Amino acid sequence: MAQQKKHITKNQHFVPQFFQRFFSYENNGKTIGMFNTKLNIFKNQVPISSQLSSVYLYDLDGNLENWLSQHEADSAPIFREMWEKEKLPTTQSKDHSKMLHFMVVLDLRNPIHFKILNNLEQKLPNTKSKISEGNVSTDDMVSKLKEYQTYQGKLKSLQSAQLLVSDLLDLKYKLIKNTTSNPFIISDNPIVLYNQFLEKRNWTIGSQRDFGLKGLQLFLPLNDSYMLAVYDPNIYKLGTKKQQVVAIDDKNSIDQLNLLQFLNSESTVNFSHRASKHYINTLYERSKKYKKANDPSINVYKMNVPKEYYNLTAQMIEMGASDLNIKLSVQKLNFISKSSTIKLKSLNDQYRKNVKFKGYTYIVYKFTPIDEKS
């Protein structure tokens, strides 16, 4: 008996179609509004099947794509209930973990991550050393970055995303209910990681968007009226203590949250029928005043080495990407008073307690014998 041929999806979505349907035109579940920021093209309706996807983005054999499809099927009911019933998962429940897992995977599966890795791979060989003449020895790092971009590397990365969930269970989460006439929008990179705390401190050591950082905030629009906000409760408060749903009637706050979608995107924002061409163009023009996120960078710092290692010098090579910094100010989202007493003196001070994994900044320590320096 002939073996049945395995179906492999060619057009692989990096923002799930179920999620895009939450923003569909007049809730038809088939089309969505689109604005291309690079071509300056606005369309009221385009097929969801054609949006936020790429040919064989994840694999050629269907294994990772099938894993993602099952992951999406498990997650979809949780997110639909948020905006349909204003219902959030119970803290520390299975659905709480599933919610966080979906958010981590949504972040890590985005093509922007693969682009960052590729750009870092290209930049590394030309990176100048701070402790010796010439370039940093980067062969081992380049090979590692290449590995992360393979189909097998993507599979390994996304399937291990569950490990990051434990680092996020200490964060609080609420719904923001948009009661203004300006609708929430999404983009080709819809989950926004922000950090008002480190932004206010002018913190420049590493990324401000690592999953384990103090002051972390995650904003994920759910449809044109609701947004999921996940945040560090030791730094911020959102609404009152008892509120799970926080209504915002300030248009400027909504516009700022939408502005983050433009700045976090690669080339596309999407929206429901409630977003006019004028509104989208206004946000687009406003976004030009700020630096976009996800611009790859490599920094090299000379380090102090203990005297007993007299024959060594050391450098720290930091690989990361630009942060979102717009001096965000959102109605009913405020710093708690004790956050002002937190001291930041070192790299470790920026992380929340018991954090195991860091999400965005790759830090490599290089030790070089003095007699090998040029």
Coordinates of C-alpha atoms in Angstrom, one line a residue:
M1 CA 0.0 0.0 0.0
A2 CA 1.5 3.4 -1.0
Q3 CA 2.4 5.7 1.9
Q4 CA 0.1 8.8 2.1
K5 CA 2.0 11.9 1.1
K6 CA 2.5 14.3 4.0
H7 CA 0.9 17.8 3.5
I8 CA 3.4 20.6 4.0
T9 CA 2.2 24.2 4.3
K10 CA 4.2 26.4 1.9
N11 CA 2.9 29.8 3.1
Q12 CA 3.9 29.8 6.7
H13 CA 2.4 32.5 9.0
F14 CA 4.5 34.1 11.7
V15 CA 1.5 35.9 13.1
P16 CA -1.2 33.2 13.4
Q17 CA -4.2 33.6 11.2
F18 CA -6.5 33.1 14.2
F19 CA -4.9 36.2 15.8
Q20 CA -5.3 38.3 12.6
R21 CA -9.0 37.4 12.5
F22 CA -9.4 39.2 15.7
F23 CA -8.7 42.4 13.7
S24 CA -10.7 41.4 10.5
Y25 CA -12.7 43.8 8.5
E26 CA -16.2 44.1 10.0
N27 CA -15.3 40.8 11.8
N28 CA -15.6 38.8 8.6
G29 CA -12.7 36.6 9.5
K30 CA -11.3 36.7 6.0
T31 CA -9.8 40.2 5.3
I32 CA -7.8 42.8 7.2
G33 CA -6.6 46.3 6.7
M34 CA -2.9 46.8 5.7
F35 CA -0.4 49.6 5.5
N36 CA 3.1 49.0 4.0
T37 CA 5.5 51.5 5.7
K38 CA 8.2 51.0 3.1
L39 CA 6.0 51.4 0.0
N40 CA 3.5 53.8 1.6
I41 CA 0.6 51.6 0.4
F42 CA -2.8 51.6 2.3
K43 CA -5.5 49.0 1.7
N44 CA -8.8 48.7 3.5
Q45 CA -8.9 45.0 2.9
V46 CA -6.4 42.3 1.9
P47 CA -6.8 38.5 2.4
I48 CA -5.6 37.3 5.9
S49 CA -4.2 34.2 4.2
S50 CA -1.7 36.5 2.3
Q51 CA -0.6 38.5 5.3
L52 CA 2.3 38.2 7.8
S53 CA 3.6 35.0 6.2
S54 CA 6.6 33.8 4.2
V55 CA 7.3 30.8 2.0
Y56 CA 8.9 28.0 4.0
L57 CA 9.9 30.3 6.7
Y58 CA 10.2 27.6 9.4
D59 CA 10.9 24.4 7.5
L60 CA 10.6 22.3 4.4
D61 CA 9.4 19.1 6.0
G62 CA 6.5 20.5 8.0
N63 CA 7.6 19.4 11.4
L64 CA 8.0 22.9 13.0
E65 CA 5.0 24.3 11.1
N66 CA 2.8 21.4 12.4
W67 CA 4.2 22.0 15.9
L68 CA 3.3 25.7 15.7
S69 CA -0.2 24.8 14.4
Q70 CA -0.9 22.7 17.4
H71 CA 0.5 25.3 19.7
E72 CA -1.8 27.9 18.1
A73 CA -4.9 25.7 18.5
D74 CA -4.1 25.3 22.2
S75 CA -3.7 29.0 22.6
A76 CA -6.5 30.5 20.5
P77 CA -9.4 29.9 23.0
I78 CA -7.5 31.6 25.8
F79 CA -6.9 34.8 23.8
R80 CA -10.4 34.8 22.3
E81 CA -12.0 34.7 25.8
M82 CA -10.0 37.8 26.8
W83 CA -11.8 40.1 24.4
E84 CA -15.1 38.3 24.0
K85 CA -15.7 37.7 27.7
E86 CA -13.1 40.0 29.4
K87 CA -11.7 36.8 31.0
L88 CA -8.1 36.3 31.9
P89 CA -6.4 33.0 33.0
T90 CA -6.2 32.3 36.7
T91 CA -2.8 33.1 38.1
Q92 CA -0.4 30.1 38.2
S93 CA -2.9 28.0 36.2
K94 CA -2.1 25.9 33.1
D95 CA -3.8 28.6 31.0
H96 CA -1.6 31.2 32.6
S97 CA 1.5 29.3 31.4
K98 CA 0.0 28.7 28.0
M99 CA -0.7 32.4 27.7
L100 CA 2.9 33.3 28.4
H101 CA 4.2 30.5 26.3
F102 CA 2.3 31.8 23.3
M103 CA 3.7 35.3 23.8
V104 CA 7.3 34.0 24.0
V105 CA 6.9 31.9 20.9
L106 CA 5.1 34.8 19.1
D107 CA 8.2 36.9 19.8
L108 CA 10.8 34.3 19.0
R109 CA 9.2 33.0 15.8
N110 CA 9.2 36.4 14.1
P111 CA 11.4 36.9 11.0
I112 CA 12.9 40.0 12.6
H113 CA 14.8 37.8 15.0
F114 CA 16.3 35.8 12.2
K115 CA 17.2 39.0 10.4
I116 CA 18.9 40.3 13.6
L117 CA 20.9 37.1 13.9
N118 CA 21.9 37.3 10.2
N119 CA 23.0 40.9 10.5
L120 CA 25.0 40.1 13.7
E121 CA 26.7 37.3 11.8
Q122 CA 27.7 39.8 9.1
K123 CA 28.9 42.5 11.5
L124 CA 31.0 40.3 13.8
P125 CA 34.0 39.6 11.5
N126 CA 34.5 43.4 11.2
T127 CA 34.2 44.1 14.9
K128 CA 37.2 45.9 16.3
S129 CA 38.8 44.6 19.5
K130 CA 39.2 47.0 22.4
I131 CA 42.2 45.3 24.0
S132 CA 44.3 44.4 21.0
E133 CA 44.9 45.6 17.5
G134 CA 42.8 44.2 14.7
N135 CA 39.4 42.4 14.9
V136 CA 37.8 40.2 17.5
S137 CA 38.3 36.5 17.0
T138 CA 34.7 35.5 16.1
D139 CA 34.7 32.2 14.3
D140 CA 33.0 30.3 17.2
M141 CA 30.3 33.1 17.6
V142 CA 29.6 33.3 13.8
S143 CA 29.1 29.5 13.6
K144 CA 26.7 29.7 16.5
L145 CA 24.7 32.5 14.9
K146 CA 24.6 30.5 11.7
E147 CA 23.3 27.5 13.6
Y148 CA 20.4 29.5 15.1
Q149 CA 19.2 30.4 11.7
T150 CA 18.9 26.9 10.3
Y151 CA 15.6 25.0 10.3
Q152 CA 16.9 22.8 13.0
G153 CA 18.1 25.8 15.0
K154 CA 14.6 27.4 14.8
L155 CA 13.0 24.2 15.9
K156 CA 15.3 23.9 18.9
S157 CA 14.8 27.6 19.8
L158 CA 11.0 27.6 19.6
Q159 CA 10.5 24.2 21.3
S160 CA 12.7 25.4 24.2
A161 CA 10.6 28.6 24.6
Q162 CA 8.7 26.8 27.4
L163 CA 11.8 27.2 29.6
L164 CA 11.4 31.0 29.5
V165 CA 7.8 30.8 30.9
S166 CA 9.0 30.2 34.5
D167 CA 10.9 33.6 34.3
L168 CA 7.7 35.4 33.5
L169 CA 5.3 33.9 36.1
D170 CA 6.1 36.6 38.5
L171 CA 4.7 39.3 36.2
K172 CA 1.2 40.7 36.6
Y173 CA -1.3 40.9 33.7
K174 CA -4.4 42.9 33.0
L175 CA -6.6 43.9 30.1
I176 CA -6.5 47.5 28.8
K177 CA -10.0 48.4 27.4
N178 CA -9.8 51.1 24.8
T179 CA -12.9 53.2 25.0
T180 CA -11.7 55.9 22.6
S181 CA -12.6 56.2 18.9
N182 CA -9.0 55.4 17.9
P183 CA -8.7 51.6 17.5
F184 CA -5.8 49.4 18.5
I185 CA -3.7 48.1 15.6
I186 CA -1.2 45.4 15.2
S187 CA 1.9 44.9 13.0
D188 CA 4.1 42.2 11.5
N189 CA 5.8 42.1 14.9
P190 CA 2.9 42.6 17.2
I191 CA 4.2 41.8 20.7
V192 CA 5.9 44.8 22.1
L193 CA 8.6 44.6 24.9
Y194 CA 9.1 47.9 26.6
N195 CA 10.8 49.1 29.8
Q196 CA 9.7 52.5 31.2
F197 CA 11.8 51.8 34.3
L198 CA 15.2 51.4 32.6
E199 CA 14.3 54.1 30.0
K200 CA 13.7 56.6 32.9
R201 CA 17.1 55.5 34.4
N202 CA 18.9 56.0 31.1
W203 CA 20.2 52.4 31.5
T204 CA 22.6 51.5 28.7
I205 CA 24.1 48.2 29.8
G206 CA 22.6 45.6 27.5
S207 CA 19.1 45.6 26.0
Q208 CA 16.2 47.1 27.9
R209 CA 13.9 44.2 26.6
D210 CA 15.3 41.0 28.0
F211 CA 12.6 38.8 29.5
G212 CA 14.2 38.8 32.9
L213 CA 14.7 42.5 33.4
K214 CA 13.3 44.6 36.2
G215 CA 10.6 46.9 34.8
L216 CA 9.7 44.6 31.8
Q217 CA 6.4 45.4 30.1
L218 CA 4.8 43.4 27.3
F219 CA 1.9 44.9 25.3
L220 CA -0.1 42.7 22.9
P221 CA -3.2 44.1 21.1
L222 CA -6.0 41.5 21.1
N223 CA -8.4 43.3 18.8
D224 CA -9.3 47.0 18.1
S225 CA -10.7 47.4 21.6
Y226 CA -8.5 45.3 23.9
M227 CA -4.8 44.9 24.7
L228 CA -3.1 42.5 27.1
A229 CA -0.6 44.2 29.3
V230 CA 2.0 42.1 31.3
Y231 CA 4.3 44.0 33.6
D232 CA 6.6 43.9 36.6
P233 CA 4.4 44.5 39.7
N234 CA 7.5 45.6 41.7
I235 CA 7.8 48.6 39.4
Y236 CA 4.4 49.5 38.1
K237 CA 0.7 49.5 38.9
L238 CA -2.1 49.5 36.3
G239 CA -5.5 50.7 37.4
T240 CA -6.6 49.8 40.9
K241 CA -5.6 46.6 42.7
K242 CA -8.9 44.8 42.2
Q243 CA -9.3 45.7 38.5
Q244 CA -8.6 43.1 35.9
V245 CA -9.9 45.3 33.1
V246 CA -8.6 48.9 33.0
A247 CA -10.6 51.3 30.8
I248 CA -8.6 54.0 29.0
D249 CA -10.3 57.0 27.5
D250 CA -7.2 59.0 26.7
K251 CA -6.6 59.1 22.9
N252 CA -2.9 60.1 23.4
S253 CA -2.3 56.9 25.4
I254 CA -3.9 54.8 22.7
D255 CA -1.9 56.6 20.0
Q256 CA 1.4 55.9 21.9
L257 CA 0.6 52.2 22.2
N258 CA -0.2 52.1 18.5
L259 CA 3.0 54.1 17.7
L260 CA 5.0 51.2 19.3
Q261 CA 3.5 48.9 16.7
F262 CA 4.9 51.0 13.9
L263 CA 8.3 51.2 15.6
N264 CA 8.5 47.5 16.3
S265 CA 7.5 46.5 12.8
E266 CA 9.6 45.5 9.8
S267 CA 7.3 46.9 7.1
T268 CA 3.6 46.3 7.8
V269 CA 0.9 47.4 10.2
N270 CA -2.6 45.8 10.1
F271 CA -5.9 46.9 11.5
S272 CA -9.7 46.5 11.5
H273 CA -12.3 48.6 9.6
R274 CA -12.3 51.2 12.4
A275 CA -8.8 52.5 11.4
S276 CA -9.1 55.3 8.8
K277 CA -6.4 56.0 6.2
H278 CA -6.0 59.5 7.9
Y279 CA -5.4 57.9 11.3
I280 CA -2.8 55.4 10.0
N281 CA -1.0 58.1 8.0
T282 CA -0.9 60.4 11.1
L283 CA 0.7 57.6 13.2
Y284 CA 3.1 56.8 10.4
E285 CA 4.3 60.5 10.2
R286 CA 4.6 60.6 14.0
S287 CA 6.7 57.4 14.0
K288 CA 9.4 59.0 11.8
K289 CA 10.5 61.1 14.8
Y290 CA 11.7 58.0 16.7
K291 CA 14.4 55.4 16.2
K292 CA 12.9 52.0 15.2
A293 CA 13.5 48.9 17.3
N294 CA 15.5 45.8 16.3
D295 CA 18.5 47.5 14.7
P296 CA 21.4 45.1 15.4
S297 CA 24.4 46.3 17.3
I298 CA 27.7 45.0 18.7
N299 CA 29.6 46.6 21.5
V300 CA 32.9 45.6 22.9
Y301 CA 34.0 46.6 26.5
K302 CA 37.3 46.2 28.1
M303 CA 37.0 44.4 31.5
N304 CA 39.1 44.4 34.7
V305 CA 40.8 41.1 35.3
P306 CA 41.9 40.0 38.9
K307 CA 45.6 40.5 39.6
E308 CA 46.2 36.7 40.0
Y309 CA 45.4 36.4 36.3
Y310 CA 48.3 38.7 35.5
N311 CA 48.9 37.2 32.0
L312 CA 45.3 37.8 30.7
T313 CA 43.3 40.6 29.4
A314 CA 39.5 40.4 28.9
Q315 CA 36.7 42.0 26.9
M316 CA 33.0 41.6 26.9
I317 CA 31.3 41.4 23.5
E318 CA 27.7 42.4 23.7
M319 CA 25.4 41.6 20.8
G320 CA 21.9 43.0 20.7
A321 CA 19.4 45.2 19.0
S322 CA 18.0 48.7 19.5
D323 CA 15.2 49.3 22.1
L324 CA 12.0 51.1 21.9
N325 CA 12.3 54.5 23.6
I326 CA 9.5 57.1 23.1
K327 CA 9.1 58.2 26.7
L328 CA 6.0 56.2 27.0
S329 CA 3.2 57.6 29.2
V330 CA -0.1 55.7 29.5
Q331 CA -3.1 56.7 31.4
K332 CA -3.5 54.6 34.7
L333 CA -0.1 53.0 34.2
N334 CA 2.1 54.4 36.9
F335 CA 5.3 53.7 38.8
I336 CA 4.9 52.4 42.4
S337 CA 6.6 54.5 45.0
K338 CA 9.2 52.0 46.1
S339 CA 10.5 51.6 42.5
S340 CA 12.4 54.8 42.9
T341 CA 14.6 53.3 45.7
I342 CA 15.9 50.4 43.5
K343 CA 19.6 50.8 42.9
L344 CA 21.3 49.8 39.7
K345 CA 25.1 49.4 39.8
S346 CA 26.0 46.4 37.8
L347 CA 24.8 44.0 35.0
N348 CA 23.2 41.7 37.5
D349 CA 21.3 44.4 39.3
Q350 CA 19.0 44.9 36.3
Y351 CA 17.5 41.4 36.5
R352 CA 14.5 40.3 38.6
K353 CA 15.1 37.7 41.3
N354 CA 15.7 34.0 40.3
V355 CA 15.8 34.7 36.6
K356 CA 17.5 32.0 34.6
F357 CA 17.4 33.1 31.0
K358 CA 18.0 36.3 29.2
G359 CA 16.1 36.9 26.0
Y360 CA 17.7 39.5 23.8
T361 CA 21.3 40.4 24.6
Y362 CA 24.0 37.9 23.8
I363 CA 27.1 38.5 26.0
V364 CA 30.3 36.7 25.3
Y365 CA 33.5 37.0 27.5
K366 CA 36.8 36.7 25.7
F367 CA 40.1 36.3 27.5
T368 CA 43.3 36.9 25.7
P369 CA 46.9 36.0 26.9
I370 CA 49.0 39.2 26.9
D371 CA 51.7 37.6 24.8
E372 CA 49.3 36.8 22.1
K373 CA 48.1 40.4 21.6
S374 CA 49.3 42.2 18.5

